[in-house]
Amino acid sequence: MWHTKIVHLRYISTFRPSVKHETEKSKAQWKTMGPAKVAVPSPKNFLKKHSKEPKLPARKKEQDSKKLPALSVPRRTDHPVMGIQSKKNFINTNAVAAITGLPKKPQPIYVDRRQGDKYLLETSGLVPKYIKKKDYGITPKYVTRRTEEMKRAQKEHETHVLEYLKEKAMKQLSDEERENLLQGLKKNWEEVHHEFQCLSVEIDTIPKKLRKEKLESQMKQLEHDIDVIEKHKVIYIANDLTLHCTSGVSPVKLLEENTKRRLDKMQSSNLDRTTLTEQTFPA
């Protein structure tokens, strides 16, 4: 009886040789680590025990270069000096030197613990050497020089400010002008007060309420101005005050604003604010 063997054919691409060739083309031998550049060690030179331990170099015999040369042989005609005797008493000399000599001063040291190592005390930082310096507690020269420069600059600044204030000299208000200004303020207060008295008793609308608040504000400002002028007998007006009088603002209010601005300027320049007395009302 015959048996039939069935063979299943596997598909093989026609491009297989070209793909294999391209893959082998991109590869190379020793591409990761590269070829060995050293000779292969011989099996006879195997690693021996303790061969890697460090060894000291061989000790060389040192030649003493400081050794004195050999003494020459004395001549036959040389004779030693005989009969010389010294009367010096070395025992007494040594005793006097030991008695009168200063004892050796031990070097100061310190230890880090009870059974620790010894260290020099002078270089340890525990000795107060800094406070015993000659220049300790004395102001350095550069600080004194810097202070003098600051004082000189401050003096020049104050001189410049005084010159600026002299250029902006203020005009003193005469008694007649002061009285006219005071009477004018009182007259304005009477007119505003008359308008305030003419208001209706019942304030039931917003315009009436706003008008009443406006009149009260004007009366309060006029009363403040009158009080300021009555308290200060001498009044100064700055040159730039006349530029603002046409804006409808109270002259006394302008005087106070100028006073505050000038005081702030003097304070920033470290001038003494006490120079303005109560009898002087600067603008």
Coordinates of C-alpha atoms in Angstrom, one line a residue:
M1 CA 0.0 0.0 0.0
W2 CA 1.4 3.3 -1.0
H3 CA 1.4 6.3 1.4
T4 CA 1.2 9.8 0.0
K5 CA 3.1 12.5 1.8
I6 CA 1.6 16.0 1.7
V7 CA 4.1 18.8 1.7
H8 CA 2.9 22.3 2.5
L9 CA 4.9 24.9 0.6
R10 CA 5.9 28.0 2.5
Y11 CA 5.8 31.4 0.8
I12 CA 9.2 32.9 0.2
S13 CA 9.4 36.5 -1.0
T14 CA 11.4 37.3 -4.1
F15 CA 12.9 40.3 -2.3
R16 CA 14.5 38.2 0.5
P17 CA 18.0 38.2 -0.9
S18 CA 18.0 42.0 -1.4
V19 CA 16.7 42.6 2.2
K20 CA 19.3 40.2 3.6
H21 CA 22.0 42.0 1.7
E22 CA 20.9 45.4 2.9
T23 CA 20.8 44.2 6.5
E24 CA 24.3 42.8 6.4
K25 CA 25.5 45.9 4.7
S26 CA 24.5 48.1 7.7
K27 CA 26.4 45.8 10.1
A28 CA 30.1 45.6 10.8
Q29 CA 32.5 43.5 12.9
W30 CA 33.5 45.0 16.3
K31 CA 31.2 47.9 15.8
T32 CA 30.3 48.2 19.5
M33 CA 33.7 47.9 21.2
G34 CA 36.0 48.1 18.2
P35 CA 38.9 45.8 17.4
A36 CA 41.4 44.9 20.1
K37 CA 44.4 47.2 20.0
V38 CA 46.5 45.4 22.5
A39 CA 48.3 42.1 22.3
V40 CA 46.6 39.1 23.6
P41 CA 48.2 38.1 27.0
S42 CA 50.3 35.0 27.1
P43 CA 49.0 32.1 29.2
K44 CA 52.3 31.9 30.9
N45 CA 51.8 35.4 32.4
F46 CA 48.9 34.4 34.6
L47 CA 47.8 36.5 37.6
K48 CA 49.7 35.5 40.7
K49 CA 48.9 35.9 44.3
H50 CA 49.8 39.2 46.0
S51 CA 51.0 40.6 42.7
K52 CA 48.7 43.6 42.9
E53 CA 49.8 44.7 46.4
P54 CA 51.9 47.9 46.5
K55 CA 55.6 47.5 47.2
L56 CA 58.0 50.0 48.6
P57 CA 61.0 50.9 46.5
A58 CA 64.4 49.4 47.4
R59 CA 66.2 51.4 50.1
K60 CA 69.2 53.3 48.9
K61 CA 72.3 53.8 50.9
E62 CA 72.5 57.5 51.7
Q63 CA 75.9 59.2 51.6
D64 CA 76.5 61.7 54.3
S65 CA 77.7 64.8 52.4
K66 CA 78.1 66.8 55.6
K67 CA 80.7 64.4 57.0
L68 CA 84.0 66.2 57.8
P69 CA 87.1 65.2 55.8
A70 CA 89.6 62.9 57.4
L71 CA 92.2 64.5 59.6
S72 CA 95.7 64.6 58.2
V73 CA 98.5 62.8 60.0
P74 CA 100.4 65.2 62.3
R75 CA 104.0 65.9 61.3
R76 CA 107.0 64.5 63.1
T77 CA 108.1 67.9 64.1
D78 CA 104.8 68.9 65.7
H79 CA 104.7 68.7 69.5
P80 CA 101.7 69.3 71.7
V81 CA 101.5 72.3 74.0
M82 CA 102.2 71.2 77.5
G83 CA 101.9 72.8 80.9
I84 CA 98.9 75.1 80.2
Q85 CA 96.5 75.2 83.2
S86 CA 93.3 77.1 83.7
K87 CA 92.3 78.6 87.0
K88 CA 88.6 78.8 86.2
N89 CA 86.4 77.0 88.6
F90 CA 83.8 75.3 86.4
I91 CA 81.8 74.0 89.4
N92 CA 81.2 77.5 90.8
T93 CA 80.5 78.9 87.4
N94 CA 77.9 76.3 86.6
A95 CA 76.3 76.8 90.0
V96 CA 76.0 80.6 89.6
A97 CA 74.6 80.1 86.1
A98 CA 72.0 77.7 87.4
I99 CA 71.0 79.9 90.3
T100 CA 70.8 83.2 88.4
G101 CA 69.5 81.8 85.1
L102 CA 65.8 82.3 84.2
P103 CA 63.7 79.2 84.2
K104 CA 62.5 78.0 80.9
K105 CA 59.0 79.1 80.2
P106 CA 56.8 76.2 79.1
Q107 CA 54.9 76.7 75.8
P108 CA 51.2 77.1 76.4
I109 CA 49.2 74.3 75.0
Y110 CA 45.6 72.9 75.3
V111 CA 44.0 69.5 74.8
D112 CA 40.7 68.7 73.3
R113 CA 39.7 66.2 75.9
R114 CA 41.1 64.6 79.0
Q115 CA 43.3 62.1 77.2
G116 CA 43.4 64.0 73.9
D117 CA 46.2 65.4 71.7
K118 CA 48.1 68.5 72.5
Y119 CA 47.8 71.7 70.4
L120 CA 49.4 75.1 70.6
L121 CA 47.2 77.6 72.5
E122 CA 48.3 80.8 70.7
T123 CA 47.1 79.7 67.2
S124 CA 43.9 78.0 68.5
G125 CA 41.8 81.2 68.6
L126 CA 41.2 80.9 72.4
V127 CA 43.6 83.7 73.3
P128 CA 42.2 87.2 73.1
K129 CA 44.8 88.6 70.7
Y130 CA 42.5 90.9 68.8
I131 CA 41.4 93.0 71.7
K132 CA 45.0 93.6 72.7
K133 CA 45.9 95.2 69.3
K134 CA 47.2 98.8 69.3
D135 CA 44.4 99.9 66.9
Y136 CA 41.6 98.2 68.8
G137 CA 38.7 100.5 69.5
I138 CA 40.1 103.3 67.2
T139 CA 37.9 104.5 64.4
P140 CA 39.5 103.5 61.0
K141 CA 40.8 106.3 58.9
Y142 CA 38.5 105.4 56.0
V143 CA 35.5 105.8 58.2
T144 CA 36.6 109.2 59.4
R145 CA 37.3 110.3 55.8
R146 CA 33.9 109.0 54.7
T147 CA 32.2 110.9 57.5
E148 CA 33.9 114.1 56.6
E149 CA 32.9 113.7 52.9
M150 CA 29.3 113.2 54.0
K151 CA 29.3 116.3 56.2
R152 CA 30.8 118.3 53.4
A153 CA 28.2 117.1 50.9
Q154 CA 25.4 117.8 53.5
K155 CA 26.7 121.3 54.0
E156 CA 26.9 122.0 50.3
H157 CA 23.3 120.7 49.9
E158 CA 22.1 123.0 52.7
T159 CA 23.8 126.0 51.2
H160 CA 22.2 125.2 47.8
V161 CA 18.8 124.9 49.5
L162 CA 19.2 128.2 51.3
E163 CA 20.2 129.9 48.1
Y164 CA 17.1 128.4 46.4
L165 CA 14.9 129.7 49.2
K166 CA 16.4 133.1 48.9
E167 CA 15.6 133.1 45.2
K168 CA 12.0 132.2 46.1
A169 CA 11.8 135.0 48.6
M170 CA 8.4 135.6 50.2
K171 CA 6.6 138.9 50.4
Q172 CA 5.3 140.0 53.8
L173 CA 1.7 141.0 54.0
S174 CA 1.2 144.5 55.4
D175 CA -1.2 145.2 58.2
E176 CA -3.5 147.1 55.9
E177 CA -3.6 144.2 53.4
R178 CA -4.1 141.7 56.2
E179 CA -7.0 143.7 57.6
N180 CA -8.6 144.1 54.2
L181 CA -8.3 140.3 53.7
L182 CA -9.8 139.6 57.0
Q183 CA -12.7 142.0 56.5
G184 CA -13.3 140.4 53.0
L185 CA -13.4 136.9 54.5
K186 CA -15.9 138.1 57.2
K187 CA -18.1 139.8 54.6
N188 CA -18.1 136.6 52.5
W189 CA -19.0 134.6 55.6
E190 CA -21.9 136.9 56.3
E191 CA -23.2 136.6 52.7
V192 CA -23.0 132.8 52.8
H193 CA -24.6 132.8 56.2
H194 CA -27.5 135.0 54.9
E195 CA -28.0 132.5 52.1
F196 CA -28.0 129.7 54.6
Q197 CA -30.6 131.5 56.7
C198 CA -32.8 131.9 53.7
L199 CA -33.1 128.2 53.1
S200 CA -36.4 126.5 53.6
V201 CA -37.1 124.9 56.9
E202 CA -38.0 121.5 55.4
I203 CA -35.3 119.9 53.3
D204 CA -37.2 117.4 51.3
T205 CA -35.5 117.3 48.0
I206 CA -32.0 116.3 46.9
P207 CA -31.1 119.7 45.3
K208 CA -32.0 121.4 48.6
K209 CA -29.9 119.0 50.6
L210 CA -26.9 119.5 48.2
R211 CA -27.2 123.3 48.4
K212 CA -27.3 123.1 52.2
E213 CA -24.2 121.0 52.4
K214 CA -22.4 123.3 50.0
L215 CA -23.2 126.4 52.1
E216 CA -22.1 124.6 55.3
S217 CA -18.8 123.6 53.6
Q218 CA -18.2 127.2 52.5
M219 CA -19.0 128.6 55.9
K220 CA -16.7 126.1 57.6
Q221 CA -13.8 126.9 55.2
L222 CA -14.3 130.7 55.7
E223 CA -14.4 130.3 59.5
H224 CA -11.2 128.3 59.4
D225 CA -9.5 131.0 57.2
I226 CA -10.6 133.8 59.5
D227 CA -9.3 131.9 62.5
V228 CA -5.9 131.3 60.9
I229 CA -5.4 135.0 59.9
E230 CA -6.5 136.2 63.4
K231 CA -4.0 133.9 65.1
H232 CA -1.0 134.9 63.0
K233 CA 0.0 138.6 63.0
V234 CA 2.8 138.2 60.4
I235 CA 1.9 136.5 57.1
Y236 CA 4.2 135.8 54.2
I237 CA 3.0 135.2 50.7
A238 CA 5.2 133.3 48.1
N239 CA 5.8 134.7 44.7
D240 CA 4.0 131.8 43.0
L241 CA 0.9 132.3 45.2
T242 CA -0.6 134.9 42.8
L243 CA -0.7 132.4 40.0
H244 CA -3.2 130.3 41.9
C245 CA -5.4 133.1 43.3
T246 CA -7.5 133.2 40.0
S247 CA -8.6 129.6 40.5
G248 CA -11.3 130.5 43.0
V249 CA -9.5 128.8 45.9
S250 CA -9.3 130.5 49.3
P251 CA -6.1 132.5 49.7
V252 CA -5.6 131.1 53.2
K253 CA -5.9 127.6 51.9
L254 CA -3.2 128.3 49.4
L255 CA -1.1 129.7 52.2
E256 CA -1.5 126.5 54.2
E257 CA -0.7 124.3 51.2
N258 CA 2.4 126.3 50.4
T259 CA 3.4 126.1 54.1
K260 CA 3.0 122.3 54.2
R261 CA 4.9 121.9 51.0
R262 CA 7.8 124.1 52.1
L263 CA 8.0 122.3 55.5
D264 CA 8.2 118.9 53.7
K265 CA 11.0 120.3 51.5
M266 CA 12.9 121.6 54.5
Q267 CA 12.5 118.3 56.3
S268 CA 13.8 116.3 53.4
S269 CA 16.9 118.6 53.3
N270 CA 17.5 118.1 57.1
L271 CA 16.8 121.7 58.0
D272 CA 15.5 122.7 61.3
R273 CA 11.8 123.1 61.3
T274 CA 11.8 125.0 64.5
T275 CA 13.0 128.2 62.7
L276 CA 9.4 128.8 61.8
T277 CA 7.8 130.3 64.9
E278 CA 4.2 130.9 65.6
Q279 CA 4.7 134.6 64.7
T280 CA 5.8 133.6 61.2
F281 CA 3.3 132.0 58.8
P282 CA 5.2 131.1 55.7
A283 CA 3.5 130.3 52.4

